[in-house]
mmCIF file of C-alpha atoms in Angstrom:
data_model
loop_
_atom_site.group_PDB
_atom_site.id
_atom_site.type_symbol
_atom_site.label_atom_id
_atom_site.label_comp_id
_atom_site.label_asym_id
_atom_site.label_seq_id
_atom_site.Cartn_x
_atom_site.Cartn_y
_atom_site.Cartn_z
ATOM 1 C CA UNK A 16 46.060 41.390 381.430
ATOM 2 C CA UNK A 17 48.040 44.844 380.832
ATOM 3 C CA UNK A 18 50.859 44.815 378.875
ATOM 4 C CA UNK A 19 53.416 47.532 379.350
ATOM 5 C CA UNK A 20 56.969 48.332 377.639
ATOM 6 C CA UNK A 21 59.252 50.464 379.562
ATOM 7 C CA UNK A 22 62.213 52.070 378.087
ATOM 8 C CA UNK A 23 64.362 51.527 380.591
ATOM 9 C CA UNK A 24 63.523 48.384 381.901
ATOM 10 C CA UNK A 25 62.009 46.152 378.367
ATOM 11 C CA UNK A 26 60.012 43.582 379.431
ATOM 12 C CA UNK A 27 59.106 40.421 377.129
ATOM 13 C CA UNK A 28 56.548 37.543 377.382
ATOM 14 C CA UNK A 29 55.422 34.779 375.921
ATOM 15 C CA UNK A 30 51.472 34.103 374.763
ATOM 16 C CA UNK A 31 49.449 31.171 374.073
ATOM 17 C CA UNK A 32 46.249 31.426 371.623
ATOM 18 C CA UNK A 33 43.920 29.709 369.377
ATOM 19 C CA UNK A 34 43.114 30.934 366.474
ATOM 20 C CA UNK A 35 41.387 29.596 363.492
ATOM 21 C CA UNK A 36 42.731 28.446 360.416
ATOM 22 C CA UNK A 37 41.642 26.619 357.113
ATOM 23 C CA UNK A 38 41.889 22.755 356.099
ATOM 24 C CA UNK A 39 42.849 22.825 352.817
ATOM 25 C CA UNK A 40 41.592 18.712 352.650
ATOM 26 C CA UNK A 41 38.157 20.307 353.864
ATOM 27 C CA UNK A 42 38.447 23.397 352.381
ATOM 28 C CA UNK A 43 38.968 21.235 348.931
ATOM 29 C CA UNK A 44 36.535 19.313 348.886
ATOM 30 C CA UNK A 45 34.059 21.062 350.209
ATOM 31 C CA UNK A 46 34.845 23.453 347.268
ATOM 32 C CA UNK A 47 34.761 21.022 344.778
ATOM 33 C CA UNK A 48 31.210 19.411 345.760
ATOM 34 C CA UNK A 49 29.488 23.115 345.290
ATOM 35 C CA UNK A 50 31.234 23.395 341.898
ATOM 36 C CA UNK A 51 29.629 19.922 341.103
ATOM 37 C CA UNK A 52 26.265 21.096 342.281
ATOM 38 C CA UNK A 53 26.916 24.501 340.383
ATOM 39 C CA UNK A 54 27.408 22.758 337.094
ATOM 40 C CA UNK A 55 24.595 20.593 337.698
ATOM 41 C CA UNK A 56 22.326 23.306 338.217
ATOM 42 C CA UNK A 57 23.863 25.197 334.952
ATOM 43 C CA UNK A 58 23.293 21.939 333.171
ATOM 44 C CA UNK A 59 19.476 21.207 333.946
ATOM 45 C CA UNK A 60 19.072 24.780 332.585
ATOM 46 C CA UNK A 61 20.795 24.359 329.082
ATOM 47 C CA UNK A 62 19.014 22.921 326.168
ATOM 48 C CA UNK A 63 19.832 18.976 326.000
ATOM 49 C CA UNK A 64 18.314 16.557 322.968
ATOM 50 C CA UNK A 65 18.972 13.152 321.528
ATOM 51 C CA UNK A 66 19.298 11.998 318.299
ATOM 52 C CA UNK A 67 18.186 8.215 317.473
ATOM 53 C CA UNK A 68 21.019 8.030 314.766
ATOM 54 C CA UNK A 69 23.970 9.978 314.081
ATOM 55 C CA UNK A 70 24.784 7.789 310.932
ATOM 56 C CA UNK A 71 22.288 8.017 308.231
ATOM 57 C CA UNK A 72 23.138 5.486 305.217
ATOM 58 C CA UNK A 73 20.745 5.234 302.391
ATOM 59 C CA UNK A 74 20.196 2.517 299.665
ATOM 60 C CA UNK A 75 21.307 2.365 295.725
ATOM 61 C CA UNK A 76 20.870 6.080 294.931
ATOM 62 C CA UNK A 77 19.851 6.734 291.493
ATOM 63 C CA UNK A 78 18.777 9.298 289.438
ATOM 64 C CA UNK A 79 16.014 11.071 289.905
ATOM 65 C CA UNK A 80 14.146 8.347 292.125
ATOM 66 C CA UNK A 81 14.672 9.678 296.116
ATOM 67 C CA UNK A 82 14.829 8.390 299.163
ATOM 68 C CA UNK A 83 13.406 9.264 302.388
ATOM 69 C CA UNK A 84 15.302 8.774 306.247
ATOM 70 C CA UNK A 85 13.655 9.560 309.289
ATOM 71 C CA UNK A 86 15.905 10.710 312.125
ATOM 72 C CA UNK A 87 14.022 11.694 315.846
ATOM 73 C CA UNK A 88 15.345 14.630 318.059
ATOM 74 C CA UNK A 89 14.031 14.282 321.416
ATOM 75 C CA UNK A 90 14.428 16.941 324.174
ATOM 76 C CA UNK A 91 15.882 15.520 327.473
ATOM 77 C CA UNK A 92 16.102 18.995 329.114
ATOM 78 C CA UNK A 93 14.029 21.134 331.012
ATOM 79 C CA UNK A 94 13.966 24.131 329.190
ATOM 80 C CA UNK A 95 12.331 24.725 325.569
ATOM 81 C CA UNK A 96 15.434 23.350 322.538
ATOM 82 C CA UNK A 97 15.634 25.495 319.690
ATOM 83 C CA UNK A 98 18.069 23.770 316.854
ATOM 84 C CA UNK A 99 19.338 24.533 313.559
ATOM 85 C CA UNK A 100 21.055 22.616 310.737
ATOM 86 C CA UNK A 101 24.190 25.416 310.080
ATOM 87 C CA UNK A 102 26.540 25.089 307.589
ATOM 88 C CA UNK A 103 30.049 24.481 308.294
ATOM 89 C CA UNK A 104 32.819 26.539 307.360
ATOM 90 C CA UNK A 105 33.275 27.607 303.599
ATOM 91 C CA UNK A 106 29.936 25.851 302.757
ATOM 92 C CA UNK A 107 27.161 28.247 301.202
ATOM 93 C CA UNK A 108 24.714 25.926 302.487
ATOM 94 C CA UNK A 109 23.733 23.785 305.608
ATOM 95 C CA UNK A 110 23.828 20.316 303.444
ATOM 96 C CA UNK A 111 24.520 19.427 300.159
ATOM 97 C CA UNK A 112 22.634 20.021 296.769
ATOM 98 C CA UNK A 113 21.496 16.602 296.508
ATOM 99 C CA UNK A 114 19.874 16.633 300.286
ATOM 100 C CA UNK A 115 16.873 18.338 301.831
ATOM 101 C CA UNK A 116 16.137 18.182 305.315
ATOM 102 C CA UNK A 117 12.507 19.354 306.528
ATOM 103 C CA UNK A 118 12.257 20.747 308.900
ATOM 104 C CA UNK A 119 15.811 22.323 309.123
ATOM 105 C CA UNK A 120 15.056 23.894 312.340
ATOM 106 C CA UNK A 121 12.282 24.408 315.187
ATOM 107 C CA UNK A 122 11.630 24.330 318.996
ATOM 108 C CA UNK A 123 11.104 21.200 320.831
ATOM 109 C CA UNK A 124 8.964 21.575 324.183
ATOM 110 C CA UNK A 125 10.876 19.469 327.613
ATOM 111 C CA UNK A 126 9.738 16.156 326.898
ATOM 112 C CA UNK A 127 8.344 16.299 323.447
ATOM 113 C CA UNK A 128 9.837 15.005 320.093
ATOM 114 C CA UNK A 129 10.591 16.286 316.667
ATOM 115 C CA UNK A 130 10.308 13.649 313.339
ATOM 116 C CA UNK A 131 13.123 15.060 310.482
ATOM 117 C CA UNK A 132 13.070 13.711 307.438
ATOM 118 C CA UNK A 133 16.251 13.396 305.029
ATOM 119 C CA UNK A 134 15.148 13.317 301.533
ATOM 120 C CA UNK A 135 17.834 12.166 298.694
ATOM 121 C CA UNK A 136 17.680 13.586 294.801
ATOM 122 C CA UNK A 137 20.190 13.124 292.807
ATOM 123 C CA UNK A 138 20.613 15.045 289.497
ATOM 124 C CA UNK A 139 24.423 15.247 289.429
ATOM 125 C CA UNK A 140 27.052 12.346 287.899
ATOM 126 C CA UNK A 141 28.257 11.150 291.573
ATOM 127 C CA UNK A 142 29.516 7.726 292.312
ATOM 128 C CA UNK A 143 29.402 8.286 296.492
ATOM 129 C CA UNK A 144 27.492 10.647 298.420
ATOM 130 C CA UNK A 145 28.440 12.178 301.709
ATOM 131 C CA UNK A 146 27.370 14.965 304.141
ATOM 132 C CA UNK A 147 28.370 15.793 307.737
ATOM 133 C CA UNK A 148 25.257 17.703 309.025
ATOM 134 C CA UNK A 149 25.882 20.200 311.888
ATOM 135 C CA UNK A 150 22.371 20.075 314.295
ATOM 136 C CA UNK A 151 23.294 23.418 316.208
ATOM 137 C CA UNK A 152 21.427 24.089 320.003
ATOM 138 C CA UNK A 153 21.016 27.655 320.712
ATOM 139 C CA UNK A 154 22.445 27.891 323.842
ATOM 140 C CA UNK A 155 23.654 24.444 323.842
ATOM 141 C CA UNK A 156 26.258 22.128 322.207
ATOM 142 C CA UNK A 157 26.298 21.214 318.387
ATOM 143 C CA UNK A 158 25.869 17.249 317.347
ATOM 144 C CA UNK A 159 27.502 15.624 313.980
ATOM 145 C CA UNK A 160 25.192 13.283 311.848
ATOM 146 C CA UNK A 161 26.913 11.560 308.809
ATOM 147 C CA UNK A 162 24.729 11.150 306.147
ATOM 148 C CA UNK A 163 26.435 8.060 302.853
ATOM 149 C CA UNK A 164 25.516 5.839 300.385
ATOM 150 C CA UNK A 165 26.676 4.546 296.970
ATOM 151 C CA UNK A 166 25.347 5.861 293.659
ATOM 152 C CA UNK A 167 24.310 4.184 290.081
ATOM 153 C CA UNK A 168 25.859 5.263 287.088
ATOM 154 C CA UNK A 169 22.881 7.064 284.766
ATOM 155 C CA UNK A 170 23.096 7.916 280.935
ATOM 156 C CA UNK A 171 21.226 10.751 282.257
ATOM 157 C CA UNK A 172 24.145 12.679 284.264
ATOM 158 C CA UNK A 173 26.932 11.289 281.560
ATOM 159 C CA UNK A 174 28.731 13.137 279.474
ATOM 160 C CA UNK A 175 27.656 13.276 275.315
ATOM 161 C CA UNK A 176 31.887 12.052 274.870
ATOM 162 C CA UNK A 177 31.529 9.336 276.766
ATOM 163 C CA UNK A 178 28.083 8.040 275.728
ATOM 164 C CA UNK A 179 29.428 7.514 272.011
ATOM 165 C CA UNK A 180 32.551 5.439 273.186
ATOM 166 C CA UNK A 181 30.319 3.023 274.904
ATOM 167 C CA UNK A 182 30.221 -0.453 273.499
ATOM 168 C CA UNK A 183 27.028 -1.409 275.287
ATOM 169 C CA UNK A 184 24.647 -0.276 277.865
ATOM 170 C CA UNK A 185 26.165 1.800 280.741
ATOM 171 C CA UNK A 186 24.960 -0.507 283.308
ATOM 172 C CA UNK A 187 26.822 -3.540 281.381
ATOM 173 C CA UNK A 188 29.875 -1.879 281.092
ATOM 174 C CA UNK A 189 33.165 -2.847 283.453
ATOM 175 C CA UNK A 190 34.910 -0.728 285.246
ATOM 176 C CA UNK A 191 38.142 -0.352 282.869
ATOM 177 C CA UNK A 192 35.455 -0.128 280.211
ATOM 178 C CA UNK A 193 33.925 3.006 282.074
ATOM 179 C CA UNK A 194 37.295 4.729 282.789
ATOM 180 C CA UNK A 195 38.468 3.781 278.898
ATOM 181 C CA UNK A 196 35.288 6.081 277.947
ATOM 182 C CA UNK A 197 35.225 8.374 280.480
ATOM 183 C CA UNK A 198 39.032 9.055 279.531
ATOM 184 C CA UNK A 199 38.507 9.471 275.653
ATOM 185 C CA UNK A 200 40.835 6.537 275.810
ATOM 186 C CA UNK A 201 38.477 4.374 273.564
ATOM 187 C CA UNK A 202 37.458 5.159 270.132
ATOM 188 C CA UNK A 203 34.223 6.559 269.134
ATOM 189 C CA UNK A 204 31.574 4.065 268.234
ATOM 190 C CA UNK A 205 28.482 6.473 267.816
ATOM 191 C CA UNK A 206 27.798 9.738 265.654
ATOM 192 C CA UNK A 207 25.635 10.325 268.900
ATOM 193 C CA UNK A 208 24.878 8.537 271.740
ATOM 194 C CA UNK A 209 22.765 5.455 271.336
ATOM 195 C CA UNK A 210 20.226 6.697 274.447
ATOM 196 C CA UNK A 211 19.354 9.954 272.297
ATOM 197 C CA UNK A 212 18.852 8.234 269.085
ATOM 198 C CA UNK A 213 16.243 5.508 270.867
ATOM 199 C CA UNK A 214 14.395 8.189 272.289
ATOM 200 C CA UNK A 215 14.166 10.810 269.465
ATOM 201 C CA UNK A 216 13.616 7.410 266.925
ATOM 202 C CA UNK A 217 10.668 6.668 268.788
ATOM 203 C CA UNK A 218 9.321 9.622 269.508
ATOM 204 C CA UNK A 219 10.093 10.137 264.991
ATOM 205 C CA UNK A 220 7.791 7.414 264.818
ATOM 206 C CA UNK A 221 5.051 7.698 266.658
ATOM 207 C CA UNK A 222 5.402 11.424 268.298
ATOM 208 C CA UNK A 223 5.245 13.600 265.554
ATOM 209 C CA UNK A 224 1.436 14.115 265.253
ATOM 210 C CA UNK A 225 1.087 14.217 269.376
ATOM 211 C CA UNK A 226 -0.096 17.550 270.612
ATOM 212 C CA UNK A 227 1.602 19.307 273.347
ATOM 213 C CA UNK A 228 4.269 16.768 273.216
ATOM 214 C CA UNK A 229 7.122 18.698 275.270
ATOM 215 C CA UNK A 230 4.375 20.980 277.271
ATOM 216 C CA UNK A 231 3.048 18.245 278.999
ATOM 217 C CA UNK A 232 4.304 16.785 282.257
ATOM 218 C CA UNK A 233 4.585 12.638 282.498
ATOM 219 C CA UNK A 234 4.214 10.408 285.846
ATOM 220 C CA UNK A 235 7.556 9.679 287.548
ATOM 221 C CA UNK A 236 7.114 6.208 287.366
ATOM 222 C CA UNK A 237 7.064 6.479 283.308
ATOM 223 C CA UNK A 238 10.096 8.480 283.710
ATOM 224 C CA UNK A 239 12.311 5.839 286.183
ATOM 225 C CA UNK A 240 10.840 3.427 283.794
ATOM 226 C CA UNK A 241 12.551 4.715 280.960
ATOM 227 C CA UNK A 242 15.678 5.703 282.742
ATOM 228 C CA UNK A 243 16.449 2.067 283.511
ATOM 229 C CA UNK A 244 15.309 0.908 279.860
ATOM 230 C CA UNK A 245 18.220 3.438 278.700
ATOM 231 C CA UNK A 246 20.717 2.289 281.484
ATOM 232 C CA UNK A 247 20.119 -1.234 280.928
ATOM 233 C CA UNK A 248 19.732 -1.597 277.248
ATOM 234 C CA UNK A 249 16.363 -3.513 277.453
ATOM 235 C CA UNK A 250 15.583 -5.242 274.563
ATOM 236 C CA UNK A 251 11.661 -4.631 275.630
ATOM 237 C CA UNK A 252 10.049 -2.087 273.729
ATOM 238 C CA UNK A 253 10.683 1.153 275.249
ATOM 239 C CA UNK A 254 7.780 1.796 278.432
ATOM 240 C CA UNK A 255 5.873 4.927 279.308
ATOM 241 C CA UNK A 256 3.913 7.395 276.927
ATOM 242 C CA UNK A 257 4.638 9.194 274.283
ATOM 243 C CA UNK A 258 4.688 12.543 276.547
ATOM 244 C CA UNK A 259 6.598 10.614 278.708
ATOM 245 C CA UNK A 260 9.597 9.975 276.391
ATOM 246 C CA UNK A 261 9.390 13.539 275.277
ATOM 247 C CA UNK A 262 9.828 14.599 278.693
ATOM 248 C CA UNK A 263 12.935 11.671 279.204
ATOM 249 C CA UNK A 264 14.440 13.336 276.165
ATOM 250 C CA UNK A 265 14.376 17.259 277.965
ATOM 251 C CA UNK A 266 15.798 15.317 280.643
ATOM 252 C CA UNK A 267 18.435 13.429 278.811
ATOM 253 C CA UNK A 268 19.463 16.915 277.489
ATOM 254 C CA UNK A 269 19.109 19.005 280.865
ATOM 255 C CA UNK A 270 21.697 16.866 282.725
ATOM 256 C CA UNK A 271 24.382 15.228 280.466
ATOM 257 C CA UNK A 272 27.575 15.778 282.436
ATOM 258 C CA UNK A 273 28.114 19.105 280.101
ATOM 259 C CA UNK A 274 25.666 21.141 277.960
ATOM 260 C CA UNK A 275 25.505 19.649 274.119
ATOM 261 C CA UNK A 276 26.688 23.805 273.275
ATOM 262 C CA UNK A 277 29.645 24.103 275.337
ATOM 263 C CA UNK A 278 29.556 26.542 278.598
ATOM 264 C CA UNK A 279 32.860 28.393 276.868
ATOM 265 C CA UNK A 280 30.406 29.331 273.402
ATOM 266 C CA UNK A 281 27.494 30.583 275.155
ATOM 267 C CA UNK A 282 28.476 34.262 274.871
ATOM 268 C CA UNK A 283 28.928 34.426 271.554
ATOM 269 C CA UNK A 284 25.801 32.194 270.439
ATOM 270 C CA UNK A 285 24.031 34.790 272.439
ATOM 271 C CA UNK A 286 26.004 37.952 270.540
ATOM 272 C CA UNK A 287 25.675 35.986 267.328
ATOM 273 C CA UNK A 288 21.776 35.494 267.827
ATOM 274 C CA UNK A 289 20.823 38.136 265.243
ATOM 275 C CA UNK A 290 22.679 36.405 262.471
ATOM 276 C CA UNK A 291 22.537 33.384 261.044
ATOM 277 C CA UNK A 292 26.136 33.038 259.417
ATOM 278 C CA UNK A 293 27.543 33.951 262.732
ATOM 279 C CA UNK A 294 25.558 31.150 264.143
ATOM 280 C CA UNK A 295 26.676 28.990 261.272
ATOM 281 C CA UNK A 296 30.279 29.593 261.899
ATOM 282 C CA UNK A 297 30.479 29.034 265.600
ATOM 283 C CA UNK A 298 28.418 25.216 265.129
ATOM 284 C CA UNK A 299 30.848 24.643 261.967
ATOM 285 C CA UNK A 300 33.901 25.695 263.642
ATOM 286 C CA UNK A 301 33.816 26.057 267.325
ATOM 287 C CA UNK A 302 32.258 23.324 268.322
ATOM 288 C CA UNK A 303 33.464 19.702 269.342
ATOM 289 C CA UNK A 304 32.467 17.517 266.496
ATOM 290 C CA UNK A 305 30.487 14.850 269.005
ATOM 291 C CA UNK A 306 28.239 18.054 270.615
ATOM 292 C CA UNK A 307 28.027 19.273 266.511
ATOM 293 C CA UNK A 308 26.090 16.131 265.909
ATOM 294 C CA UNK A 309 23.856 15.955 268.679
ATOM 295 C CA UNK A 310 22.772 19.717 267.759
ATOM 296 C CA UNK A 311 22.469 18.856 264.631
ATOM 297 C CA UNK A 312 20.300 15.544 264.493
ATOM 298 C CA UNK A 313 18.091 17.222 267.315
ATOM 299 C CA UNK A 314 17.559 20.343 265.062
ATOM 300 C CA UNK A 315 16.637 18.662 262.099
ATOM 301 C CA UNK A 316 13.957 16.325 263.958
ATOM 302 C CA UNK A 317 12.604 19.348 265.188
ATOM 303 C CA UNK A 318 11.903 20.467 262.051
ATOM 304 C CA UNK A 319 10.400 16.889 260.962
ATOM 305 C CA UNK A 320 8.335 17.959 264.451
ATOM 306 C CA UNK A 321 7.159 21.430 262.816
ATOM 307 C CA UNK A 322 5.997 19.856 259.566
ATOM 308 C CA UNK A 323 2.991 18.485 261.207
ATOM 309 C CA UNK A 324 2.655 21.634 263.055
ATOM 310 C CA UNK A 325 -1.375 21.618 262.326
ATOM 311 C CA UNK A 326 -1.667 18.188 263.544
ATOM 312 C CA UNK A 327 0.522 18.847 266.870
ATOM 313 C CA UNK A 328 -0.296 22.318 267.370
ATOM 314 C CA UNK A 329 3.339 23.419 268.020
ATOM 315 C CA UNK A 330 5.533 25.982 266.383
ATOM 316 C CA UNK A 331 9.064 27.308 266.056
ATOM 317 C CA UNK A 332 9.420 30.030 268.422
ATOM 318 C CA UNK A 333 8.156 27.788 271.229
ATOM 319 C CA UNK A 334 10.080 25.219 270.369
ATOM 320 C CA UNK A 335 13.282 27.830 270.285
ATOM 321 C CA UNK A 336 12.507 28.719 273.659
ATOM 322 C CA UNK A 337 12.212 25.200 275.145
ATOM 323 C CA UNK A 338 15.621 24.076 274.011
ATOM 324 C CA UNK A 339 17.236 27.003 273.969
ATOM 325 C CA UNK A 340 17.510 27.362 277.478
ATOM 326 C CA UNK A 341 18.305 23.544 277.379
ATOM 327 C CA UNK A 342 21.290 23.604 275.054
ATOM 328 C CA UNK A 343 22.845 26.355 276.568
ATOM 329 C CA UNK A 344 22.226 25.693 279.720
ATOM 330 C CA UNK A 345 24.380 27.623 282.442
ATOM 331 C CA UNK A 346 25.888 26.681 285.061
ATOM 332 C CA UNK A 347 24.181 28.372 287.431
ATOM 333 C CA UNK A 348 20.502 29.050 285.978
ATOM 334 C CA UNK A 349 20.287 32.351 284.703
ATOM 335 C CA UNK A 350 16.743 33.970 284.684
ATOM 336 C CA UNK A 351 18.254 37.281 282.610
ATOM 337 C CA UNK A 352 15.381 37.777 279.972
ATOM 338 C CA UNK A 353 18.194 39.138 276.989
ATOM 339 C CA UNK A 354 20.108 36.334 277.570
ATOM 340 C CA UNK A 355 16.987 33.865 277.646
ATOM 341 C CA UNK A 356 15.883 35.904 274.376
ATOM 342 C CA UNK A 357 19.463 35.262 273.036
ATOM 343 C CA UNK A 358 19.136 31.149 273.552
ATOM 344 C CA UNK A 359 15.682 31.202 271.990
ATOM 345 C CA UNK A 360 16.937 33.391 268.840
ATOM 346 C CA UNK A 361 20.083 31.222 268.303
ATOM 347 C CA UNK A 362 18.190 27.602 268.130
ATOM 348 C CA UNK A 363 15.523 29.649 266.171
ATOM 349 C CA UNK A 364 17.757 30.151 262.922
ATOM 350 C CA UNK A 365 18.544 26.043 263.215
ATOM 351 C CA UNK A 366 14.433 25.471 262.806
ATOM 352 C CA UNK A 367 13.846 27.464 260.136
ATOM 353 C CA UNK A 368 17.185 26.868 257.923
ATOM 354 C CA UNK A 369 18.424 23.556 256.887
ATOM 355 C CA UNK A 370 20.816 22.255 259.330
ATOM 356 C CA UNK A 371 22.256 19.127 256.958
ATOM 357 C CA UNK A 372 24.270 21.850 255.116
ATOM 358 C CA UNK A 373 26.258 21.884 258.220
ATOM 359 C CA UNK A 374 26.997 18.246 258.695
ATOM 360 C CA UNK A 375 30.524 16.931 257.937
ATOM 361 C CA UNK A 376 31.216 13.894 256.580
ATOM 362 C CA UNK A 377 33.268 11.545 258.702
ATOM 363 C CA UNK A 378 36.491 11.375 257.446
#
């Protein structure tokens, strides 16, 4: 048909026509099944695993004695899984100190599996622990495993104050008793704590002749042993070897609560290393009269230690060295040679001078 217009004479009409047009029902769904299908297709292509337990909860965690948990990651994908542990925000690390996790990452092939294992150590004076991991995918989503469990009180990780208000074995003592001590709210019973003088009795007694006595290393066993003879005030005679209760006593000293030479004196023990009335006056006036004793009995069984020197083969400067780093331990372990050499030269003036001048009566 020819359509015309004329100026003079306008001419209109009316048309009939199909045309097509879009059903938004259809249109909808047919949209949202290819979306579906999409996201599938995204999905079998993204790292996927499993965990067998997101809740990790150990047994009675004590010192020094650990614990193992195995957890299994198993790839349900289709592509190689890479993961991670990561640490979360404002952490320096992935876990905490007292956890290890091996291995903290790899790759998992599509169908394979990966064993973890969750070892527990604890050095430090905790009544609870608790950890959120974060397992990280690369590529893929990040999963949450919750790692708890309840901790035993040690002499070990307890603090020289408290030790000396304690009326009887930790382990035996109730919970007010505990807080009384831990407070300074009860009065002191011991010039030192009784854990210290059992070990450095015995090893006055029958150690003194013993070569090598704090170079060599003792079975673990001996050492949990002992631990638990201190904790639970045995009335056996004390296990293990006599190497073995040297090494308890390092122990002892490595990981009370605080250092028996407090963190705040450490400088100037170091700057007073060269002289002994320096060092005099910082252990006569400086420090707390509890950490004064310990120093002080400790230093002059030492020297009971060097009088048999030809029998035991050891000698002052070695000595010096060993519990210098140990007395004045940092807080963070400091491998600085001067200030190692300070340590050493500080406990050295205690070995070879007579330390009772320094002890004051009890008033």
């Amino acid at each position: 048909m020819e359509l015309k217009i004329s100026d003079h004479k306008p001419v209109s009409a009316l048309f009939k026509s199909e045309i097509c047009v879009v059903d938004q029902n259809k249109y909808r769904k047919v949209h949202e099944e290819l979306l579906k299908k999409m996201d599938k297709l995204e999905n079998e292509f993204l790292p996927q695993v499993t965990v067998d337990q997101t809740e990790v909860m150990f047994d009675m965690v004590k010192f020094r004695e650990p614990q193992y948990r195995d957890i299994i990651i198993a790839n349900t994908g289709q592509v190689l899984a890479e993961f991670e542990f990561i640490k979360k925000l404002d952490d320096v690390s992935y876990c905490k100190e007292w956890l290890s996790i091996t291995p903290f990452s790899g790759c998992i092939r599509p169908g394979e599996k990966c064993d973890l294992r969750l070892q527990i150590n604890l050095e430090q004076p905790l009544e609870k622990i608790y950890d959120i991991l974060v397992l990280h995918l690369i590529g893929g989503k990040d999963m949450f495993i919750t790692v708890s469990g309840e901790c035993q009180r040690s002499c070990f990780t307890t603090s020289i104050a408290t030790l000396c208000r304690c009326p009887v074995p930790l382990l035996q003592l109730t919970s007010d008793q505990l807080k009384h001590a831990e407070n300074q709210q009860s009065p002191v019973l011991y010039s030192v704590p009784r854990e210290l003088w059992l070990l450095i009795d015995h090893l006055y007694r029958n150690g003194l002749k013993t070569r090598e006595l704090f170079e060599s290393i003792a079975l673990h066993e001996e050492i949990i042993r002992i631990r638990d003879w201190l904790d639970t005030g045995s009335l056996d005679p004390i296990p293990g070897s006599i190497h073995a209760v040297a090494e308890a006593l390092l122990l002892f000293l490595s990981y009370t609560r605080d250092p028996v030479i407090p963190y705040h004196l450490h400088d100037a023990c170091i700057a007073a290393a060269s002289n002994y009335q320096s060092c005099k006056q910082i252990v006569l006036q400086k420090m707390p009269d509890l950490d004064r004793n310990v120093f002080l009995y400790l230093c002059m069984f030492l020297q009971e230690l060097l009088k048999y020197s030809n029998e035991n083969g050891t000698d002052a400067k070695t000595l010096a060295t060993v519990f210098g780093d140990i007395l004045l331990r940092d807080p963070i372990r400091n491998s600085r040679p001067q200030a190692n050499r300070g340590k050493a030269s500080f406990i050295y003036h205690f070995l070879i001078n007579d330390p009772s001048t320094l002890i004051i009566p009890n008033k």
